[in-house]
C-alpha cells in the first residue's frame, strides 16, 4: 500500500506543474461554464451576496450557518475519524444548531492528522481522484492533504474575488516570481507562460536583476504576484538603480507580511498591495488590512469558521474550513497565533465588517526565546526601512536561547557606520529581551525548496511538547 501511495504522489509531483500551465490557459480561453465546477459557481454566488462583506448582516450569518451545518454533516456521514469520536446524529445538525454542534467536535492538530491521515479522507472519494499536496512543503514536517479538483476551484474563486477588486481579470498580465518559476542556476531566470512572465526566485541576485527588470519592462505587467521576500530584493534593486516598474497592483502571498515591508513597497511601486492570511489547509482566510500603523486581518465567514484557543504562546487560531469535502478539517489548530477581537465593527479603512485578528503573531515555529526564557513572536521584530538601501534581504536567527542574530545580504555600499546604525537600532528596541544582539553579513540567505525566505530561523533543537524542529518554517 505504501509503495502504491508513493507512486501516486510521485506521478502527481511530475504531472502537476504541466497541468497547472495548461489549466491557467484553459481558464482564460474557454468559457467558465466548461471548466469551472459547481462549487466554484456556488462560492461566486455567496461572494456576490449584497452584504458579502458585512458579517453582521442576516444573509451572511445564514450563509455561514448553512455551510457549517453541511460541513459537519458531511464529516459525520463520510469521515471515519469524526464518526468514531463524535456522538451526534448527522441528521440532527441544522443551521440553527451548527455552532453548538461544532463545539462537540474535538480539536485536531497536525500530529493527530499525521498519525492517521487516511482516517480523515471521506469515503465518498477514491484517492486516485484526489490531488495530493502537503503543508510545510520541503521541510517535511507538514501534513499530507488530499483535495478534489472542485476544492482547488473554490480557492481560486476566493482569490479571484480578492484580486478583482484591484482591477484584475483573466486577461491581466502578471509578473510572477515564485515557486512555479524556479529554474536551474545555469538557465536564464525568465520564461513566458500564457499571460504570465515567470521569474525564478533563486535568480534574484546582482548577476541577474538588471536582466530581470529588462524582461519585465518588455513584458509590461499590470500586476506583480510574489512573496514579500522576493519583492524586497526586486524593490531594493529598483530603488538603488533608479529604475521603476509601473503596475496597477501587487499581490503578495505565502509568507508573513511586515508593516515595514508594506511601507517600503508602497514607496517603490506606488501601487495598492493585496495580501492575506491563509494556508494550504484551507481552514481560514483573512484579508490583510493596513491603516498605516498596524496590520489586521478580516476573516471571511464564508470561507472558514474561526475560534481562538489560549495557550502558553498566546491565542492560537483554530479553523474549520467550510469547503473541504474530501478531507474535512474541523476545529483544526493552525499553530498560527493572533487574537480575534471580540464583536463586530465596521473597519474604517476597508469597510469590511468581519471578525478581525488584531495582531497576527505568526507561526509557532517563529517564536524566539528571550533571555528571561519567555516566548517572543519573531514577526513582531521591527525592521528599519533604511536597511534595504544597504542590504538586499535579511533574516533573524537564534542559535541559543536569549541571543539573536540579524543576518543580512549586504550590498556594496554597506559601511561599518551603517552596520553600527542597524545594530544599534535593534539593540535599542530589543536589548530588554535579547543579549547579545549581533549583525552577521552573509553572501546569501538560504531559501526553501519553493524559493521562500524564512523570516526567523531557530537552531536550538526540539522544543518539548510540540512538533517543532530545528530551523523549519512553513512552505505552503
Ligand atoms: Zn479593514
Short mmCIF file of C-alpha atoms and ligand atoms in Angstrom, two decimals:
data_model
loop_
_atom_site.label_atom_id
_atom_site.label_comp_id
_atom_site.label_asym_id
_atom_site.label_seq_id
_atom_site.Cartn_x
_atom_site.Cartn_y
_atom_site.Cartn_z
CA UNK A 1 0.00 0.00 0.00
CA UNK A 2 2.80 2.36 0.95
CA UNK A 3 4.51 1.67 -2.38
CA UNK A 4 1.30 2.41 -4.28
CA UNK A 5 0.72 5.55 -2.30
CA UNK A 6 4.24 6.76 -3.09
CA UNK A 7 3.63 6.08 -6.73
CA UNK A 8 0.53 8.31 -6.83
CA UNK A 9 2.48 11.05 -5.14
CA UNK A 10 5.45 10.69 -7.50
CA UNK A 11 3.28 10.76 -10.59
CA UNK A 12 1.35 13.76 -9.27
CA UNK A 13 4.52 15.66 -8.45
CA UNK A 14 5.67 15.20 -12.06
CA UNK A 15 2.38 15.97 -13.75
CA UNK A 16 1.03 18.80 -11.59
CA UNK A 17 3.25 21.66 -12.87
CA UNK A 18 2.36 20.86 -16.52
CA UNK A 19 -1.33 20.64 -15.73
CA UNK A 20 -1.23 23.97 -13.92
CA UNK A 21 0.14 25.72 -17.02
CA UNK A 22 -2.50 24.16 -19.28
CA UNK A 23 -5.17 24.93 -16.74
CA UNK A 24 -4.41 28.65 -16.49
CA UNK A 25 -4.55 28.93 -20.26
CA UNK A 26 -7.81 26.99 -20.40
CA UNK A 27 -9.29 29.32 -17.77
CA UNK A 28 -8.58 32.27 -20.00
CA UNK A 29 -9.65 30.95 -23.36
CA UNK A 30 -12.57 28.61 -22.58
CA UNK A 31 -15.98 29.65 -21.27
CA UNK A 32 -16.29 29.37 -17.50
CA UNK A 33 -19.22 27.01 -17.77
CA UNK A 34 -16.98 24.42 -19.47
CA UNK A 35 -14.18 24.18 -16.96
CA UNK A 36 -15.43 25.50 -13.67
CA UNK A 37 -17.18 23.20 -11.22
CA UNK A 38 -20.49 23.58 -9.44
CA UNK A 39 -18.71 24.58 -6.25
CA UNK A 40 -16.85 27.39 -7.98
CA UNK A 41 -20.15 28.95 -9.02
CA UNK A 42 -21.60 28.33 -5.59
CA UNK A 43 -18.76 30.31 -3.99
CA UNK A 44 -19.20 33.09 -6.51
CA UNK A 45 -22.86 33.26 -5.64
CA UNK A 46 -22.07 33.58 -1.95
CA UNK A 47 -19.41 36.21 -2.61
CA UNK A 48 -21.90 38.08 -4.75
CA UNK A 49 -24.40 38.43 -1.89
CA UNK A 50 -25.39 42.02 -1.32
CA UNK A 51 -23.80 42.21 2.14
CA UNK A 52 -20.92 39.83 1.41
CA UNK A 53 -18.52 41.96 3.45
CA UNK A 54 -20.82 42.50 6.40
CA UNK A 55 -20.82 39.57 8.80
CA UNK A 56 -23.45 41.23 10.97
CA UNK A 57 -25.97 41.00 8.13
CA UNK A 58 -28.63 38.30 8.23
CA UNK A 59 -27.80 36.82 4.77
CA UNK A 60 -24.15 36.29 5.77
CA UNK A 61 -24.97 34.78 9.12
CA UNK A 62 -27.42 32.43 7.45
CA UNK A 63 -24.89 31.53 4.77
CA UNK A 64 -22.23 30.63 7.33
CA UNK A 65 -24.65 28.55 9.39
CA UNK A 66 -25.78 26.65 6.28
CA UNK A 67 -22.18 25.96 5.20
CA UNK A 68 -21.10 24.94 8.70
CA UNK A 69 -24.02 22.55 9.13
CA UNK A 70 -23.27 20.99 5.74
CA UNK A 71 -19.57 20.60 6.63
CA UNK A 72 -20.31 18.89 9.95
CA UNK A 73 -22.92 16.56 8.48
CA UNK A 74 -20.54 15.51 5.71
CA UNK A 75 -17.79 14.81 8.25
CA UNK A 76 -20.02 12.60 10.39
CA UNK A 77 -21.52 10.76 7.46
CA UNK A 78 -18.36 10.10 5.48
CA UNK A 79 -15.19 10.53 7.54
CA UNK A 80 -14.27 7.78 9.96
CA UNK A 81 -12.16 9.98 12.26
CA UNK A 82 -15.15 12.12 13.22
CA UNK A 83 -17.70 9.31 13.08
CA UNK A 84 -15.75 7.38 15.71
CA UNK A 85 -15.28 10.31 18.06
CA UNK A 86 -18.38 12.46 17.90
CA UNK A 87 -21.66 11.04 19.12
CA UNK A 88 -24.04 13.22 17.17
CA UNK A 89 -26.64 12.15 14.68
CA UNK A 90 -25.64 13.89 11.44
CA UNK A 91 -29.29 14.32 10.52
CA UNK A 92 -29.83 16.35 13.69
CA UNK A 93 -27.39 19.07 12.57
CA UNK A 94 -29.17 22.06 11.06
CA UNK A 95 -28.05 25.67 10.54
CA UNK A 96 -29.72 26.77 13.79
CA UNK A 97 -27.59 24.42 15.93
CA UNK A 98 -24.45 24.29 13.77
CA UNK A 99 -22.18 26.25 16.12
CA UNK A 100 -23.39 24.34 19.15
CA UNK A 101 -22.76 21.06 17.27
CA UNK A 102 -19.28 22.18 16.25
CA UNK A 103 -18.29 22.54 19.91
CA UNK A 104 -18.89 18.79 20.35
CA UNK A 105 -16.09 18.03 17.88
CA UNK A 106 -12.58 17.52 19.29
CA UNK A 107 -9.78 19.92 18.46
CA UNK A 108 -7.34 18.40 15.99
CA UNK A 109 -3.73 19.28 15.23
CA UNK A 110 -1.00 18.39 12.75
CA UNK A 111 0.26 15.47 14.86
CA UNK A 112 -3.17 13.89 15.04
CA UNK A 113 -3.61 14.14 11.28
CA UNK A 114 -0.10 12.86 10.54
CA UNK A 115 -0.71 9.85 12.78
CA UNK A 116 -3.77 8.71 10.80
CA UNK A 117 -4.18 10.69 7.55
CA UNK A 118 -6.36 8.01 5.93
CA UNK A 119 -8.99 8.40 8.66
CA UNK A 120 -9.57 11.99 7.57
CA UNK A 121 -10.39 11.17 3.96
CA UNK A 122 -14.05 10.97 3.04
CA UNK A 123 -15.32 7.55 1.95
CA UNK A 124 -17.08 9.32 -0.92
CA UNK A 125 -13.76 9.78 -2.68
CA UNK A 126 -11.13 7.45 -4.04
CA UNK A 127 -7.62 8.77 -3.55
CA UNK A 128 -6.99 8.25 -7.25
CA UNK A 129 -9.41 11.07 -7.94
CA UNK A 130 -7.81 13.47 -5.47
CA UNK A 131 -4.91 15.86 -5.73
CA UNK A 132 -2.13 15.46 -3.24
CA UNK A 133 -0.36 18.32 -1.51
CA UNK A 134 1.47 18.98 1.73
CA UNK A 135 1.55 21.84 4.14
CA UNK A 136 5.10 22.52 5.25
CA UNK A 137 6.42 21.55 1.80
CA UNK A 138 10.12 20.88 1.62
CA UNK A 139 10.65 20.88 5.36
CA UNK A 140 8.92 17.53 5.71
CA UNK A 141 7.09 18.48 8.86
CA UNK A 142 3.83 19.44 7.22
CA UNK A 143 0.74 17.34 6.92
CA UNK A 144 -0.38 15.48 3.85
CA UNK A 145 -3.55 16.88 2.34
CA UNK A 146 -5.86 15.40 -0.28
CA UNK A 147 -8.13 17.72 -2.20
CA UNK A 148 -10.60 17.38 -5.01
CA UNK A 149 -10.39 19.36 -8.23
CA UNK A 150 -13.51 21.25 -7.09
CA UNK A 151 -11.82 22.39 -3.91
CA UNK A 152 -8.97 24.00 -5.81
CA UNK A 153 -11.53 25.91 -7.79
CA UNK A 154 -13.17 27.06 -4.57
CA UNK A 155 -9.82 28.51 -3.57
CA UNK A 156 -9.48 30.06 -6.98
CA UNK A 157 -12.91 31.71 -6.60
CA UNK A 158 -11.92 33.35 -3.32
CA UNK A 159 -8.55 34.54 -4.66
CA UNK A 160 -10.04 35.86 -7.90
CA UNK A 161 -12.70 37.71 -5.92
CA UNK A 162 -9.93 39.35 -3.86
CA UNK A 163 -7.84 40.28 -6.90
CA UNK A 164 -10.80 41.57 -8.91
CA UNK A 165 -11.20 44.47 -6.50
CA UNK A 166 -7.74 45.62 -7.67
CA UNK A 167 -8.75 45.62 -11.32
CA UNK A 168 -7.50 42.13 -12.17
CA UNK A 169 -9.20 39.94 -14.77
CA UNK A 170 -8.20 36.71 -16.50
CA UNK A 171 -6.51 38.59 -19.31
CA UNK A 172 -4.31 40.62 -16.98
CA UNK A 173 -0.57 40.33 -17.48
CA UNK A 174 1.20 39.20 -14.34
CA UNK A 175 4.84 39.23 -13.34
CA UNK A 176 5.06 36.14 -11.18
CA UNK A 177 8.11 35.49 -9.01
CA UNK A 178 7.56 32.28 -7.09
CA UNK A 179 7.89 28.51 -6.81
CA UNK A 180 6.32 27.87 -10.22
CA UNK A 181 9.09 29.87 -11.90
CA UNK A 182 12.07 28.11 -10.36
CA UNK A 183 14.78 27.23 -12.89
CA UNK A 184 18.27 25.74 -12.52
CA UNK A 185 21.04 28.32 -11.92
CA UNK A 186 22.63 27.70 -15.35
CA UNK A 187 19.44 28.76 -17.18
CA UNK A 188 18.17 32.35 -17.62
CA UNK A 189 15.59 33.31 -14.97
CA UNK A 190 12.52 34.30 -17.01
CA UNK A 191 10.04 32.45 -19.17
CA UNK A 192 6.59 33.24 -20.52
CA UNK A 193 3.60 31.10 -19.69
CA UNK A 194 0.44 32.43 -21.26
CA UNK A 195 -0.29 35.82 -19.67
CA UNK A 196 2.42 35.49 -17.06
CA UNK A 197 6.12 36.20 -17.03
CA UNK A 198 7.57 33.69 -14.61
CA UNK A 199 10.76 34.60 -12.78
CA UNK A 200 12.87 32.18 -10.80
CA UNK A 201 13.24 33.44 -7.20
CA UNK A 202 16.66 31.79 -6.97
CA UNK A 203 17.95 34.17 -9.65
CA UNK A 204 17.18 37.32 -7.68
CA UNK A 205 20.81 38.39 -7.34
CA UNK A 206 23.16 41.03 -8.70
CA UNK A 207 24.07 38.85 -11.66
CA UNK A 208 20.50 38.68 -12.97
CA UNK A 209 18.49 41.58 -11.52
CA UNK A 210 19.06 44.02 -14.38
CA UNK A 211 18.20 41.31 -16.88
CA UNK A 212 15.00 40.51 -14.94
CA UNK A 213 13.95 44.18 -14.88
CA UNK A 214 14.67 44.45 -18.65
CA UNK A 215 12.48 41.43 -19.35
CA UNK A 216 9.75 42.75 -17.07
CA UNK A 217 9.80 46.14 -18.83
CA UNK A 218 9.44 44.45 -22.25
CA UNK A 219 6.60 42.32 -20.94
CA UNK A 220 4.73 45.24 -19.33
CA UNK A 221 2.94 43.52 -16.43
CA UNK A 222 -0.18 45.03 -14.86
CA UNK A 223 0.35 43.16 -11.60
CA UNK A 224 3.15 41.55 -9.63
CA UNK A 225 2.36 38.31 -7.79
CA UNK A 226 5.10 37.18 -5.44
CA UNK A 227 6.39 36.58 -1.89
CA UNK A 228 7.33 39.60 0.25
CA UNK A 229 10.96 38.42 0.48
CA UNK A 230 11.29 38.29 -3.33
CA UNK A 231 9.73 41.71 -3.70
CA UNK A 232 12.19 43.11 -1.14
CA UNK A 233 15.08 42.12 -3.38
CA UNK A 234 13.43 43.47 -6.53
CA UNK A 235 12.32 46.73 -4.86
CA UNK A 236 15.71 47.28 -3.29
CA UNK A 237 17.36 46.83 -6.70
CA UNK A 238 14.91 49.18 -8.46
CA UNK A 239 15.47 51.85 -5.84
CA UNK A 240 19.28 51.53 -5.95
CA UNK A 241 19.43 51.59 -9.75
CA UNK A 242 16.92 54.43 -10.13
CA UNK A 243 14.63 52.26 -12.24
CA UNK A 244 10.92 51.63 -11.83
CA UNK A 245 8.16 49.23 -12.80
CA UNK A 246 4.71 50.66 -13.17
CA UNK A 247 1.97 48.27 -12.09
CA UNK A 248 -1.68 48.57 -11.07
CA UNK A 249 -1.31 46.40 -8.02
CA UNK A 250 0.80 43.92 -6.09
CA UNK A 251 -0.43 40.54 -4.88
CA UNK A 252 1.57 39.11 -2.01
CA UNK A 253 1.22 35.55 -0.77
CA UNK A 254 2.78 32.64 1.09
CA UNK A 255 4.89 34.48 3.65
CA UNK A 256 4.25 36.71 6.63
CA UNK A 257 3.98 40.39 5.73
CA UNK A 258 5.54 43.07 7.89
CA UNK A 259 4.39 46.67 8.14
CA UNK A 260 7.85 47.95 7.18
CA UNK A 261 7.74 45.84 4.02
CA UNK A 262 4.37 47.30 3.03
CA UNK A 263 5.68 50.83 3.51
CA UNK A 264 8.80 50.08 1.52
CA UNK A 265 6.82 48.53 -1.36
CA UNK A 266 4.39 51.45 -1.40
CA UNK A 267 7.33 53.86 -1.65
CA UNK A 268 8.92 51.98 -4.53
CA UNK A 269 5.89 50.89 -6.57
CA UNK A 270 3.27 53.50 -5.64
CA UNK A 271 0.62 50.80 -6.13
CA UNK A 272 -2.01 49.19 -3.91
CA UNK A 273 -0.98 45.95 -2.21
CA UNK A 274 -3.19 42.93 -1.68
CA UNK A 275 -2.15 40.45 1.00
CA UNK A 276 -3.93 37.87 3.10
CA UNK A 277 -3.61 35.25 5.78
CA UNK A 278 -4.25 31.70 4.68
CA UNK A 279 -2.61 28.31 4.40
CA UNK A 280 -2.94 25.26 2.19
CA UNK A 281 -5.07 23.52 4.81
CA UNK A 282 -7.78 25.95 3.67
CA UNK A 283 -9.19 26.42 7.15
CA UNK A 284 -9.27 30.23 7.34
CA UNK A 285 -8.91 33.21 5.05
CA UNK A 286 -8.03 36.63 6.46
CA UNK A 287 -7.94 39.75 4.28
CA UNK A 288 -4.91 41.88 5.12
CA UNK A 289 -5.72 45.47 6.02
CA UNK A 290 -3.32 48.22 6.97
CA UNK A 291 -4.19 51.62 8.46
CA UNK A 292 -0.62 52.89 8.13
CA UNK A 293 0.41 51.98 11.66
CA UNK A 294 -0.66 48.36 12.05
CA UNK A 295 -1.78 45.32 10.11
CA UNK A 296 -5.01 43.45 10.85
CA UNK A 297 -6.74 40.55 9.12
CA UNK A 298 -10.50 40.30 8.48
CA UNK A 299 -11.68 36.68 8.48
CA UNK A 300 -14.15 35.75 5.75
CA UNK A 301 -17.06 33.94 7.50
CA UNK A 302 -17.97 32.10 4.30
CA UNK A 303 -14.52 30.56 3.97
CA UNK A 304 -13.99 29.20 7.46
CA UNK A 305 -15.30 29.28 10.99
CA UNK A 306 -12.70 30.78 13.33
CA UNK A 307 -12.03 30.15 17.01
CA UNK A 308 -9.26 31.21 19.37
CA UNK A 309 -7.54 28.85 21.78
CA UNK A 310 -5.39 30.29 24.52
CA UNK A 311 -2.14 28.62 25.49
CA UNK A 312 1.42 29.49 26.60
CA UNK A 313 2.18 31.17 23.25
CA UNK A 314 -0.94 33.34 23.12
CA UNK A 315 -4.12 32.99 21.09
CA UNK A 316 -3.94 30.18 18.58
CA UNK A 317 -6.18 30.40 15.52
CA UNK A 318 -8.41 27.35 15.18
CA UNK A 319 -10.25 26.97 11.90
CA UNK A 320 -12.97 24.86 10.33
CA UNK A 321 -12.80 25.12 6.55
CA UNK A 322 -16.28 25.30 5.07
CA UNK A 323 -15.41 23.89 1.65
CA UNK A 324 -13.13 20.91 2.35
CA UNK A 325 -15.26 17.94 1.47
CA UNK A 326 -12.72 15.25 0.58
CA UNK A 327 -10.60 15.75 3.70
CA UNK A 328 -12.53 17.94 6.14
CA UNK A 329 -10.50 19.63 8.85
CA UNK A 330 -12.77 20.57 11.71
CA UNK A 331 -11.52 22.67 14.63
CA UNK A 332 -8.03 22.47 13.20
CA UNK A 333 -5.28 24.03 15.30
CA UNK A 334 -3.29 26.05 12.78
CA UNK A 335 -0.26 26.74 15.04
CA UNK A 336 -0.66 30.35 13.94
CA UNK A 337 -1.20 32.91 16.63
CA UNK A 338 -3.31 36.04 16.68
CA UNK A 339 -6.08 37.31 18.93
CA UNK A 340 -9.51 37.66 17.37
CA UNK A 341 -11.18 40.86 18.55
CA UNK A 342 -14.49 40.43 20.36
CA UNK A 343 -17.56 41.61 18.49
CA UNK A 344 -18.08 43.02 15.02
CA UNK A 345 -17.35 46.57 13.97
CA UNK A 346 -17.06 48.12 10.55
CA UNK A 347 -13.40 48.68 9.55
CA UNK A 348 -12.75 52.37 8.90
CA UNK A 349 -10.02 51.52 6.37
CA UNK A 350 -11.61 48.94 4.05
CA UNK A 351 -15.26 48.98 5.10
CA UNK A 352 -15.49 45.28 5.92
CA UNK A 353 -17.44 44.12 8.94
CA UNK A 354 -15.88 40.77 9.78
CA UNK A 355 -14.25 39.14 12.78
CA UNK A 356 -10.75 40.53 12.89
CA UNK A 357 -7.36 39.28 14.01
CA UNK A 358 -5.97 42.39 15.65
CA UNK A 359 -2.37 41.29 15.57
CA UNK A 360 -1.04 38.24 13.82
CA UNK A 361 1.90 36.99 15.89
CA UNK A 362 2.70 34.40 13.30
CA UNK A 363 3.62 30.78 13.42
CA UNK A 364 4.53 28.83 16.50
CA UNK A 365 7.86 27.86 14.95
CA UNK A 366 8.77 31.55 14.62
CA UNK A 367 8.69 32.26 18.34
CA UNK A 368 12.06 33.21 19.76
CA UNK A 369 13.12 32.51 23.33
CA UNK A 370 14.07 35.62 25.31
CA UNK A 371 16.86 35.83 27.90
CA UNK A 372 14.14 35.57 30.56
CA UNK A 373 13.00 32.30 28.94
CA UNK A 374 9.72 33.70 27.66
CA UNK A 375 8.33 33.49 24.10
CA UNK A 376 8.68 36.36 21.68
CA UNK A 377 6.95 36.41 18.27
CA UNK A 378 9.63 36.79 15.60
CA UNK A 379 7.17 38.50 13.29
CA UNK A 380 6.88 41.42 15.72
CA UNK A 381 10.55 42.47 15.39
CA UNK A 382 10.68 45.85 13.70
CA UNK A 383 12.91 46.28 10.66
CA UNK A 384 14.26 49.72 9.78
CA UNK A 385 13.35 50.65 6.24
CA UNK A 386 16.81 52.07 5.55
CA UNK A 387 18.16 48.50 5.76
CA UNK A 388 17.02 47.93 2.13
CA UNK A 389 19.35 50.70 0.97
CA UNK A 390 22.30 48.66 2.18
CA UNK A 391 21.13 45.05 2.11
CA UNK A 392 19.03 43.09 -0.36
CA UNK A 393 17.43 40.82 2.21
CA UNK A 394 17.61 39.72 5.84
CA UNK A 395 16.68 37.04 8.36
CA UNK A 396 16.57 36.64 12.14
CA UNK A 397 18.48 33.66 13.52
CA UNK A 398 18.50 32.30 17.05
CA UNK A 399 21.30 29.84 17.75
CA UNK A 400 20.92 29.90 21.51
CA UNK A 401 18.04 30.95 23.76
CA UNK A 402 18.18 34.62 24.71
CA UNK A 403 20.52 35.62 21.88
CA UNK A 404 19.61 36.87 18.42
CA UNK A 405 21.47 37.40 15.15
CA UNK A 406 20.33 39.63 12.32
CA UNK A 407 21.65 38.10 9.09
CA UNK A 408 21.84 40.43 6.11
CA UNK A 409 22.99 40.11 2.50
CA UNK A 410 24.99 43.33 2.18
CA UNK A 411 25.20 45.49 -0.92
CA UNK A 412 28.48 47.14 -1.94
CA UNK A 413 27.70 50.36 -0.08
CA UNK A 414 27.41 48.90 3.43
CA UNK A 415 29.93 50.72 5.64
CA UNK A 416 30.93 49.98 9.25
CA UNK A 417 29.00 53.12 10.27
CA UNK A 418 25.80 51.83 8.69
CA UNK A 419 26.34 48.42 10.28
CA UNK A 420 26.57 50.17 13.61
CA UNK A 421 23.39 52.10 12.89
CA UNK A 422 21.47 48.92 12.02
CA UNK A 423 22.58 47.07 15.11
CA UNK A 424 22.13 49.99 17.50
CA UNK A 425 18.55 50.46 16.30
CA UNK A 426 17.82 46.81 17.09
CA UNK A 427 19.58 46.98 20.45
CA UNK A 428 17.54 49.98 21.45
CA UNK A 429 14.35 48.04 20.85
CA UNK A 430 15.35 44.52 21.82
CA UNK A 431 18.07 44.55 24.49
CA UNK A 432 15.46 44.11 27.21
CA UNK A 433 14.78 40.65 25.76
CA UNK A 434 17.92 39.54 23.97
CA UNK A 435 21.64 39.61 24.65
CA UNK A 436 23.82 39.51 22.66
CA UNK A 437 22.24 41.04 19.55
CA UNK A 438 24.63 40.68 16.62
CA UNK A 439 24.77 41.54 12.95
CA UNK A 440 26.03 38.82 10.63
CA UNK A 441 26.85 39.52 6.99
CA UNK A 442 26.11 36.54 4.76
CA UNK A 443 26.59 36.11 1.00
CA UNK A 444 23.09 34.70 0.65
CA UNK A 445 20.03 33.72 2.68
CA UNK A 446 19.15 30.09 2.16
CA UNK A 447 15.72 29.73 0.54
CA UNK A 448 13.24 26.90 0.94
CA UNK A 449 12.59 24.47 -1.90
CA UNK A 450 9.73 26.74 -3.02
CA UNK A 451 12.06 29.76 -3.16
CA UNK A 452 10.75 31.38 0.03
CA UNK A 453 12.76 33.08 2.73
CA UNK A 454 12.19 32.06 6.33
CA UNK A 455 11.92 35.27 8.32
CA UNK A 456 13.01 33.55 11.51
CA UNK A 457 15.25 30.51 11.89
CA UNK A 458 15.62 28.88 15.28
CA UNK A 459 18.51 26.48 15.77
CA UNK A 460 18.06 25.39 19.33
CA UNK A 461 16.86 21.84 18.91
CA UNK A 462 13.41 20.50 19.57
CA UNK A 463 11.05 22.26 21.89
CA UNK A 464 9.38 19.78 24.22
CA UNK A 465 5.68 19.25 23.83
CA UNK A 466 5.44 20.48 20.24
CA UNK A 467 6.33 19.10 16.85
CA UNK A 468 8.68 21.98 16.28
CA UNK A 469 12.04 21.03 14.92
CA UNK A 470 15.28 22.76 14.14
CA UNK A 471 15.04 25.75 11.85
CA UNK A 472 11.97 24.83 9.90
CA UNK A 473 9.29 27.07 8.56
CA UNK A 474 6.11 26.93 6.57
CA UNK A 475 6.43 26.41 2.86
CA UNK A 476 2.80 26.09 1.84
ZN1 LIG B 1 -10.09 46.74 7.02
#
